[in-house]
Coordinates of C-alpha atoms in Angstrom, one line a residue:
Chain N
M525 CA -0.3 -15.8 9.2
S526 CA 2.1 -18.7 9.5
E527 CA 0.3 -20.8 6.8
Q528 CA 0.4 -18.0 4.4
H529 CA 4.1 -17.5 4.9
A530 CA 4.8 -21.1 4.6
T531 CA 3.5 -21.2 1.0
Q532 CA 5.9 -18.4 0.0
Y533 CA 8.8 -20.3 1.3
S534 CA 11.4 -21.5 -1.2
S535 CA 14.1 -24.0 -0.3
A536 CA 16.3 -22.7 -3.1
G537 CA 16.6 -19.3 -1.5
A538 CA 16.6 -17.6 -4.9
Q539 CA 13.1 -16.3 -4.4
K540 CA 12.5 -12.6 -4.0
L541 CA 12.0 -11.8 -0.4
A542 CA 8.5 -10.5 0.4
V543 CA 7.7 -7.9 3.0
S544 CA 5.6 -9.2 5.9
E545 CA 3.7 -6.6 7.7
K546 CA 4.6 -6.5 11.4
K547 CA 1.9 -8.0 13.5
E548 CA 0.7 -6.1 16.5
L549 CA 0.3 -7.8 19.8
T550 CA -3.4 -8.3 20.7
G551 CA -4.5 -10.3 23.6
S552 CA -6.5 -10.6 26.7
Q553 CA -3.6 -9.2 28.8
E554 CA -3.2 -5.5 28.4
K555 CA 0.1 -3.9 29.1
T556 CA 0.4 -1.4 31.9
V557 CA 2.6 0.9 29.8
P558 CA 1.3 2.8 26.8
G559 CA 2.8 2.1 23.4
R560 CA 2.3 -0.8 21.0
F561 CA 3.9 -4.2 21.2
F562 CA 4.6 -6.3 18.2
V563 CA 4.6 -10.1 17.8
P564 CA 8.0 -11.3 16.6
A565 CA 8.0 -13.6 13.5
T566 CA 9.0 -16.9 14.9
D567 CA 10.2 -20.2 13.6
V568 CA 9.8 -23.3 15.9
F569 CA 11.5 -26.5 15.1
E570 CA 12.2 -29.7 17.0
T571 CA 15.2 -31.9 17.0
E572 CA 15.9 -35.0 19.1
E573 CA 17.5 -32.9 21.7
G574 CA 14.7 -30.5 22.1
L575 CA 12.9 -27.5 20.8
T576 CA 14.5 -24.5 19.1
L577 CA 12.8 -21.1 18.6
A578 CA 14.1 -18.4 16.3
M579 CA 12.4 -15.0 16.8
E580 CA 13.0 -11.9 14.8
M581 CA 13.3 -8.8 17.0
P582 CA 15.1 -6.1 15.0
G583 CA 16.4 -3.3 17.1
V584 CA 16.5 -5.2 20.4
G585 CA 19.8 -5.5 22.1
R586 CA 20.8 -8.3 24.4
E587 CA 20.5 -6.1 27.5
N588 CA 16.8 -5.5 26.8
L589 CA 15.8 -9.1 26.4
E590 CA 13.8 -11.0 28.9
V591 CA 13.1 -14.7 28.7
S592 CA 11.2 -16.6 31.3
L593 CA 9.8 -20.1 31.6
E594 CA 7.1 -20.7 34.2
D595 CA 4.5 -23.4 34.5
G596 CA 5.2 -24.6 30.9
V597 CA 4.7 -21.1 29.5
L598 CA 7.7 -19.5 27.7
R599 CA 7.6 -15.8 27.7
V600 CA 9.9 -13.6 25.6
E601 CA 9.9 -9.9 25.8
G602 CA 12.3 -7.6 23.9
R603 CA 12.4 -3.9 24.7
L604 CA 13.3 -1.5 21.9
D605 CA 15.9 1.2 22.7
F606 CA 14.4 4.1 20.9
S607 CA 16.7 6.8 22.3
G608 CA 18.4 6.9 18.9
Y609 CA 15.3 8.4 17.4
A610 CA 15.6 11.6 19.5
G611 CA 15.8 14.7 17.3
M612 CA 14.8 12.8 14.2
E613 CA 11.9 14.0 12.1
P614 CA 10.1 11.3 10.1
V615 CA 9.5 12.2 6.5
Y616 CA 8.6 8.8 5.1
T617 CA 7.7 5.6 6.9
E618 CA 6.9 2.0 6.0
Y619 CA 6.9 0.3 9.3
N620 CA 6.4 1.1 12.9
V621 CA 8.6 0.3 15.8
G622 CA 7.8 -1.0 19.3
H623 CA 8.6 -3.5 21.9
Y624 CA 8.2 -7.2 21.2
A625 CA 6.4 -9.8 23.2
R626 CA 5.3 -13.3 22.7
S627 CA 4.5 -16.4 24.7
F628 CA 4.2 -20.1 23.9
S629 CA 2.9 -22.9 26.0
L630 CA 5.2 -25.8 25.9
S631 CA 4.0 -29.4 25.9
D632 CA 7.4 -31.0 26.7
K633 CA 9.3 -31.1 29.9
I634 CA 12.2 -28.7 29.5
D635 CA 15.6 -29.0 31.1
Q636 CA 15.5 -25.5 32.6
D637 CA 19.1 -25.4 33.5
N638 CA 20.4 -25.9 30.0
I639 CA 18.3 -23.4 28.1
D640 CA 20.6 -21.6 25.6
A641 CA 19.8 -18.1 24.2
R642 CA 21.8 -16.4 21.4
L643 CA 21.1 -13.1 19.8
E644 CA 22.5 -12.5 16.3
D645 CA 21.6 -9.9 13.7
G646 CA 18.3 -9.2 15.5
V647 CA 17.3 -12.9 15.7
L648 CA 17.0 -14.5 19.1
T649 CA 17.6 -18.2 19.0
L650 CA 16.4 -20.2 22.0
T651 CA 17.4 -23.8 22.4
L652 CA 15.3 -25.6 24.9
P653 CA 16.6 -29.1 25.6
R654 CA 14.2 -31.7 26.8
S655 CA 14.7 -33.0 30.3
P656 CA 16.4 -36.4 30.2
A657 CA 13.2 -38.1 31.4
A658 CA 11.2 -36.7 28.4
R659 CA 13.7 -37.7 25.7
P660 CA 12.6 -40.4 23.3
R661 CA 14.0 -43.8 24.2
R662 CA 14.6 -46.5 21.8
I663 CA 13.3 -49.8 23.1
E664 CA 15.0 -52.9 21.9
I665 CA 12.8 -55.8 21.1
T666 CA 14.2 -59.1 22.1
Chain T
M718 CA 10.8 15.8 19.2
A719 CA 10.8 17.0 22.7
R720 CA 12.3 14.8 25.3
I721 CA 9.8 13.8 28.0
T722 CA 10.8 12.3 31.2
N723 CA 8.5 9.3 30.9
P724 CA 10.1 7.2 28.2
F725 CA 7.0 5.2 27.4
S726 CA 5.0 8.3 26.5
T727 CA 7.9 9.1 24.2
L728 CA 7.6 5.7 22.5
L729 CA 3.9 6.4 22.0
N730 CA 4.7 9.8 20.5
L731 CA 7.3 8.2 18.2
Q732 CA 4.8 5.5 17.2
Q733 CA 2.1 8.1 16.4
A734 CA 4.6 10.2 14.5
L735 CA 5.6 7.2 12.4
D736 CA 2.0 6.3 11.7
T737 CA 1.3 9.8 10.4
F738 CA 3.7 9.3 7.6
R739 CA 2.6 5.9 6.6
T740 CA 0.6 7.4 3.8
S741 CA 3.1 10.0 2.7
G742 CA 4.2 9.9 -0.9
W743 CA 7.6 11.3 -0.1
L744 CA 9.6 8.7 -2.0
D745 CA 7.2 8.3 -4.8
A746 CA 8.6 11.0 -7.0
G747 CA 11.5 9.0 -8.4
P748 CA 11.6 5.6 -10.1
S749 CA 11.5 3.1 -7.4
G750 CA 13.4 -0.2 -7.3
S751 CA 12.4 -3.7 -8.1
G752 CA 11.5 -4.8 -4.6
A753 CA 9.8 -3.7 -1.4
Y754 CA 12.2 -5.5 1.0
P755 CA 13.6 -4.3 3.4
P756 CA 10.9 -1.9 4.7
I757 CA 12.4 1.6 5.1
N758 CA 11.8 4.6 7.3
V759 CA 13.3 7.9 6.3
F760 CA 14.1 10.6 8.9
R761 CA 15.4 14.1 8.5
K762 CA 18.0 15.4 11.0
G763 CA 19.0 18.9 10.1
D764 CA 20.3 18.9 6.6
D765 CA 21.0 15.1 6.6
F766 CA 18.8 12.1 6.1
A767 CA 18.7 8.9 8.0
L768 CA 17.4 5.8 6.3
I769 CA 16.5 3.0 8.6
A770 CA 15.6 -0.5 7.4
E771 CA 14.7 -3.6 9.4
A772 CA 16.4 -6.7 8.1
P773 CA 16.6 -9.2 10.9
G774 CA 18.6 -12.3 10.2
V775 CA 20.6 -10.7 7.3
K776 CA 24.3 -11.0 7.9
K777 CA 26.5 -8.0 7.3
S778 CA 28.5 -9.9 4.7
D779 CA 25.3 -10.6 2.8
L780 CA 24.3 -7.0 2.6
E781 CA 25.3 -4.4 0.0
V782 CA 24.6 -0.7 -0.1
Q783 CA 25.4 1.5 -3.1
I784 CA 24.9 5.2 -3.4
K785 CA 24.9 7.2 -6.6
G786 CA 23.5 10.7 -7.0
R787 CA 20.0 10.6 -5.5
T788 CA 19.6 6.9 -5.4
V789 CA 20.4 4.4 -2.7
R790 CA 20.4 0.7 -3.5
I791 CA 20.1 -2.0 -0.8
S792 CA 20.6 -5.5 -2.0
G793 CA 21.5 -8.9 -0.5
S794 CA 20.0 -12.1 0.7
K795 CA 18.6 -13.7 3.8
A796 CA 18.9 -17.3 4.7
V797 CA 16.8 -19.2 7.2
N798 CA 18.4 -22.6 8.1
Y799 CA 17.1 -25.5 10.0
P800 CA 19.4 -28.3 11.2
E801 CA 19.1 -31.5 9.4
G802 CA 16.6 -34.0 10.7
S803 CA 14.5 -31.3 12.5
S804 CA 10.8 -31.1 12.2
V805 CA 9.5 -27.6 11.7
H806 CA 6.4 -26.7 13.8
R807 CA 6.0 -23.1 12.8
R808 CA 7.5 -21.2 10.0
E809 CA 7.0 -17.4 9.9
R810 CA 10.4 -16.1 8.9
L811 CA 10.9 -15.6 5.2
E812 CA 14.1 -16.0 3.2
G813 CA 15.2 -15.0 -0.2
R814 CA 17.2 -12.3 -2.0
F815 CA 16.3 -8.6 -2.1
D816 CA 17.2 -5.7 -4.2
R817 CA 15.7 -2.3 -3.5
V818 CA 16.4 1.1 -5.0
V819 CA 15.0 4.3 -3.4
T820 CA 15.4 7.8 -4.8
L821 CA 15.7 10.6 -2.4
P822 CA 14.7 14.2 -3.2
T823 CA 18.2 15.5 -2.8
E824 CA 21.7 14.6 -4.0
I825 CA 23.7 12.5 -1.5
D826 CA 27.4 12.9 -0.9
P827 CA 28.6 9.3 -1.1
E828 CA 31.9 10.1 0.6
H829 CA 30.2 11.2 3.8
A830 CA 27.6 8.4 3.9
R831 CA 27.8 6.0 6.8
A832 CA 26.2 2.6 7.0
E833 CA 25.7 0.7 10.2
C834 CA 24.0 -2.6 10.9
R835 CA 23.2 -3.6 14.4
D836 CA 20.7 -6.1 15.9
G837 CA 19.1 -6.5 12.4
V838 CA 18.6 -2.8 11.8
L839 CA 20.4 -1.2 9.0
A840 CA 21.0 2.6 9.5
L841 CA 22.3 4.8 6.7
M842 CA 23.4 8.3 7.6
L843 CA 23.2 10.3 4.4
S844 CA 24.6 13.8 4.1
R845 CA 23.2 16.1 1.5
A846 CA 25.8 16.9 -1.2
E847 CA 27.5 20.3 -0.8
S848 CA 26.5 21.1 -4.4
D849 CA 22.8 20.5 -3.5
K850 CA 22.7 22.6 -0.4
P851 CA 21.0 26.0 -0.8
K852 CA 23.2 29.0 -0.8
T853 CA 22.3 32.0 1.2
I854 CA 22.7 35.2 -0.9
K855 CA 23.4 38.3 0.9
V856 CA 21.0 41.1 0.0
A857 CA 23.1 44.2 -0.7

């Protein structure tokens, strides 16, 4: 999925935006609650300071987000508040709604105390700074 | 939809209800716009329609909604930025511009239409135009 999307990418930003079908969460771990979960579309990039993740979770408010980092596994879960749909009768639909969940195993040592999470326009941005010991060091050759 | 005490069974009900209409040709009647983004769900609430679109990462200032007669136009652009000098590991989010026109089966009153964008979800509350509402005729 990621490879296919990467080819559609245009740095100019003038390209027509394509619709990417929401991916349903499938995995060995089944949820104890009924209802489908979706995998948020995620960008991962690395800077010298650490790793940044940008996850698209439309409809998830900050009060319904849960981020945990345990044994090098980063887990993000966003719960959808669907109470607004009460009393509404669907007549035409193109996408489905649901909670979001995704986990990543991290190879770097993360400075757990300085993880920064921001939610803006349905996009969660997680900044995971490397612990000082894992930062790249420049070694001077004498 | 009936309110059930267990919220999770309600989500499942909602998901099943949304799936049922995935194949509906409800919006096909009119000339459709030049794009498919953002994906749209349409709900009926009494006489009014609610048009819900998912557009995560689109800023309010980059979003434009126009209403005329039966048609609703949603246009704008979405940018995905990476800081300079970063190496990208995974790229799943798309960027670009979009322009979508949908035609509803009834006239919309543009004066009473409301648009709201929260957490990447655009919600348009569209009232049916007074002139388009059926009149009840008293049988003498």
